[in-house]
Tab-separated table of C-alpha atoms in Angstrom:
chain	number	residue	atom	x	y	z
A	1	MET	CA	91.433	159.175	98.004
A	2	CYS	CA	93.293	160.568	94.753
A	3	PHE	CA	93.194	158.419	91.780
A	4	SER	CA	97.035	157.416	92.082
A	5	GLU	CA	96.445	156.133	95.554
A	6	CYS	CA	94.155	154.043	94.584
A	7	ILE	CA	95.760	152.276	91.847
A	8	GLU	CA	98.631	151.937	94.397
A	9	LEU	CA	96.092	150.455	96.700
A	10	ILE	CA	94.748	148.093	93.922
A	11	PHE	CA	98.493	146.992	93.214
A	12	GLU	CA	99.479	146.719	96.926
A	13	THR	CA	96.374	144.498	97.350
A	14	TYR	CA	97.766	142.512	94.320
A	15	ARG	CA	101.109	141.709	95.528
A	16	ARG	CA	99.904	140.785	98.720
A	17	ALA	CA	97.630	138.155	97.017
A	18	LEU	CA	100.164	136.762	94.981
A	19	SER	CA	102.745	136.902	98.034
A	20	ARG	CA	100.128	134.640	100.004
A	21	THR	CA	99.612	132.516	96.850
A	22	THR	CA	103.295	132.152	96.279
A	23	MET	CA	103.818	131.064	100.251
A	24	GLU	CA	100.664	128.824	100.202
A	25	GLN	CA	102.214	126.938	97.019
A	26	ARG	CA	105.633	126.998	99.057
A	27	ILE	CA	104.173	125.058	102.160
A	28	ALA	CA	101.863	122.863	99.839
A	29	LYS	CA	104.997	122.022	98.284
A	30	LEU	CA	106.921	121.219	101.693
A	31	VAL	CA	103.584	119.389	103.268
A	32	SER	CA	104.180	117.130	100.140
A	33	ALA	CA	107.156	116.289	100.208
A	34	VAL	CA	107.514	115.871	103.980
A	35	LEU	CA	104.589	113.468	104.051
A	36	ASN	CA	105.101	111.419	100.755
A	37	PRO	CA	103.917	107.831	100.988
A	38	TYR	CA	108.056	106.742	101.661
A	39	VAL	CA	107.847	108.096	104.802
A	40	HIS	CA	105.291	106.184	106.699
A	41	PRO	CA	107.363	103.018	106.901
A	42	LEU	CA	109.956	105.027	108.678
A	43	HIS	CA	107.289	105.861	111.724
A	44	ILE	CA	105.481	102.678	111.584
A	45	PHE	CA	108.362	100.450	112.166
A	46	ALA	CA	110.335	102.886	114.393
A	47	TYR	CA	107.041	102.838	116.909
A	48	MET	CA	106.777	98.699	116.695
A	49	THR	CA	110.247	98.888	117.596
A	50	LEU	CA	109.766	101.151	120.675
A	51	THR	CA	106.605	99.236	121.595
A	52	ASN	CA	108.635	95.833	121.105
A	53	LEU	CA	106.210	94.381	118.397
A	54	VAL	CA	109.048	93.870	115.863
A	55	THR	CA	112.808	93.438	116.354
A	56	VAL	CA	115.495	95.861	115.027
A	57	ARG	CA	116.423	93.548	112.506
A	58	GLU	CA	112.632	92.561	111.213
A	59	ALA	CA	112.219	97.051	111.523
A	60	VAL	CA	115.152	97.500	109.244
A	61	LEU	CA	114.123	94.994	106.710
A	62	GLY	CA	110.667	96.182	106.845
A	63	VAL	CA	111.930	99.946	106.088
A	64	VAL	CA	113.959	98.400	103.129
A	65	LEU	CA	110.755	96.706	101.595
A	66	TYR	CA	108.122	99.064	102.316
A	67	SER	CA	110.151	102.127	101.633
A	68	LEU	CA	113.668	102.243	100.101
A	69	ALA	CA	112.730	99.656	97.414
A	70	PRO	CA	109.916	101.665	95.710
A	71	LEU	CA	111.752	104.826	96.144
A	72	SER	CA	114.831	103.466	94.532
A	73	VAL	CA	112.276	102.714	91.435
A	74	HIS	CA	110.532	106.037	91.942
A	75	ILE	CA	113.962	107.675	91.447
A	76	ALA	CA	114.923	105.776	88.202
A	77	VAL	CA	111.604	106.676	86.915
A	78	ILE	CA	112.312	110.120	87.532
A	79	VAL	CA	116.040	109.767	85.940
A	80	LEU	CA	115.341	107.679	83.050
A	81	THR	CA	111.858	109.560	81.601
A	82	ARG	CA	112.675	113.150	82.964
A	83	GLU	CA	108.972	113.382	84.624
A	84	SER	CA	108.498	115.508	87.394
A	85	TYR	CA	108.571	114.049	91.154
A	86	HIS	CA	104.786	113.671	90.838
A	87	ILE	CA	104.735	111.450	87.620
A	88	PRO	CA	101.732	112.422	85.519
A	89	SER	CA	101.702	109.572	83.525
A	90	ARG	CA	99.684	106.729	84.886
A	91	GLU	CA	101.714	103.973	82.863
A	92	LEU	CA	104.578	105.124	84.844
A	93	ARG	CA	103.561	104.372	88.326
A	94	ILE	CA	103.164	101.140	87.413
A	95	PRO	CA	106.364	99.883	88.147
A	96	ILE	CA	106.417	101.374	91.831
A	97	LEU	CA	103.243	99.973	92.276
A	98	VAL	CA	104.521	96.470	91.186
A	99	VAL	CA	107.881	97.000	93.634
A	100	ALA	CA	105.774	98.018	96.016
A	101	LEU	CA	103.633	95.193	96.049
A	102	VAL	CA	106.373	92.709	95.788
A	103	GLY	CA	108.000	94.145	98.883
A	104	TYR	CA	104.833	93.403	100.722
A	105	ILE	CA	104.637	89.552	99.914
A	106	LEU	CA	108.588	89.781	100.893
A	107	SER	CA	108.362	91.017	104.253
A	108	VAL	CA	105.042	88.179	104.839
A	109	LEU	CA	107.506	85.834	103.590
A	110	LEU	CA	110.785	87.067	105.366
A	111	ILE	CA	109.112	88.151	109.034
A	112	GLU	CA	107.281	85.844	110.907
A	113	ASN	CA	105.591	88.422	112.919
A	114	HIS	CA	101.895	88.636	113.117
A	115	TYR	CA	101.638	92.561	113.298
A	116	VAL	CA	103.680	92.739	110.122
A	117	TYR	CA	101.728	90.171	108.572
A	118	THR	CA	98.519	92.243	108.822
A	119	LEU	CA	100.453	95.404	107.956
A	120	ALA	CA	101.565	94.022	104.808
A	121	LEU	CA	98.144	92.540	104.036
A	122	MET	CA	96.588	96.259	104.454
A	123	HIS	CA	99.047	97.627	102.300
A	124	ILE	CA	98.389	95.128	99.826
A	125	ALA	CA	94.768	95.475	99.807
A	126	SER	CA	95.457	99.356	99.435
A	127	SER	CA	97.942	99.159	96.854
A	128	LEU	CA	95.868	96.427	94.894
A	129	ALA	CA	92.972	99.017	95.070
A	130	LEU	CA	95.536	101.817	93.536
A	131	LEU	CA	96.549	99.549	91.099
A	132	MET	CA	93.271	99.380	89.903
A	133	LEU	CA	92.276	102.671	89.970
A	134	THR	CA	95.059	103.654	88.028
A	135	ALA	CA	93.802	102.290	85.125
A	136	LEU	CA	90.635	104.732	85.280
A	137	THR	CA	92.483	107.983	86.687
A	138	ARG	CA	95.637	109.171	88.380
A	139	VAL	CA	94.489	108.930	91.979
A	140	SER	CA	96.651	110.873	95.026
A	141	ALA	CA	98.899	107.796	95.949
A	142	HIS	CA	100.115	110.569	98.678
A	143	VAL	CA	96.480	110.718	99.907
A	144	MET	CA	95.902	106.666	99.508
A	145	ALA	CA	99.466	105.858	101.360
A	146	PHE	CA	97.545	107.150	104.558
A	147	ALA	CA	94.640	104.690	104.558
A	148	PRO	CA	96.779	101.307	105.751
A	149	VAL	CA	98.929	103.518	108.164
A	150	ILE	CA	96.089	105.241	110.105
A	151	THR	CA	93.804	101.996	110.023
A	152	PHE	CA	97.118	100.085	111.468
A	153	TYR	CA	97.654	102.498	113.779
A	154	ALA	CA	94.070	102.140	115.125
A	155	TYR	CA	94.032	98.267	114.922
A	156	LEU	CA	97.237	98.883	117.627
A	157	ASN	CA	94.706	101.193	119.656
A	158	ALA	CA	97.671	103.780	119.209
A	159	VAL	CA	94.602	106.684	118.687
A	160	PRO	CA	96.298	110.061	119.357
A	161	ILE	CA	98.869	108.763	116.294
A	162	ALA	CA	96.010	107.666	114.293
A	163	ILE	CA	94.030	111.306	114.993
A	164	ALA	CA	97.400	113.135	114.194
A	165	LEU	CA	98.108	111.458	111.022
A	166	ALA	CA	94.083	111.980	110.278
A	167	VAL	CA	95.041	115.976	110.266
A	168	ALA	CA	97.953	114.921	108.433
A	169	LEU	CA	96.297	113.808	105.879
A	170	LEU	CA	93.423	116.253	105.464
A	171	LEU	CA	97.059	118.586	104.874
A	172	VAL	CA	98.004	116.364	102.323
A	173	ALA	CA	94.795	116.287	100.277
A	174	TRP	CA	94.811	120.202	100.741
A	175	SER	CA	98.673	120.244	99.380
A	176	ARG	CA	97.628	117.944	96.483
A	177	ALA	CA	94.830	120.161	95.255
A	178	LYS	CA	96.746	123.396	95.965
A	179	LEU	CA	99.265	122.199	93.699
A	180	GLU	CA	96.865	121.239	90.885
A	181	VAL	CA	98.637	117.762	91.011
A	182	HIS	CA	94.918	116.005	91.644
A	183	ASP	CA	91.249	116.908	91.425
A	184	ALA	CA	88.645	116.573	94.397
A	185	LEU	CA	87.243	113.518	92.368
A	186	GLN	CA	90.778	111.628	92.508
A	187	ILE	CA	91.481	112.822	95.986
A	188	SER	CA	88.237	111.447	97.550
A	189	LEU	CA	88.754	108.130	95.291
A	190	ALA	CA	91.914	108.043	97.152
A	191	VAL	CA	90.141	108.141	100.213
A	192	ALA	CA	87.189	106.093	99.858
A	193	ALA	CA	89.581	103.055	98.249
A	194	GLY	CA	92.197	103.118	100.919
A	195	PHE	CA	90.279	103.193	103.861
A	196	SER	CA	87.897	100.472	102.017
A	197	ALA	CA	90.478	98.447	101.134
A	198	SER	CA	92.340	98.431	104.186
A	199	THR	CA	89.575	98.255	107.075
A	200	SER	CA	88.509	95.390	104.735
A	201	VAL	CA	91.560	92.933	106.054
A	202	LEU	CA	90.329	93.399	109.682
A	203	PHE	CA	87.148	91.640	108.958
A	204	VAL	CA	88.905	89.255	106.592
A	205	HIS	CA	91.795	88.561	109.046
């Protein structure tokens, strides 16, 4: 093999590596976007509606309080501060977390349903843990959002869904690390604190 062919092979390998990295980053962005924290209330309340655990009215109210309200604040923070979607500033996360906590509490007061009450307690415990950890480091909200969801599905004996979401959790953890939004410690803390807080509700409740 001549020198020019060697150089061409090296550049071709380099181009493929760059192409692969770009594709991985695109996949990571897609995973993070599709499996963001605001998506989970949609499938939870849809599942509970289909299994007659809540009424349609209760499900709609739940989606508004659990998803649309904090999402609206998230968008407002981005527009007003010109931050990226990931909101790197820990302080700017606080308004979103506070609105989410208020939504969970309101769901307990406005929806007289045992399952919604249990779901709310899991989210409140997980969100309080996230709020406390935010004072120390920027843990992954994307990853932590899976904890109360998986725990709740397990509580409902919807094991296949819980397993599928556990796989999705691994994908999201990979995507957040790949995008360099969070490091391994922040992701590990999110998993440990999220599941500890969520499962504690089952022992106390």
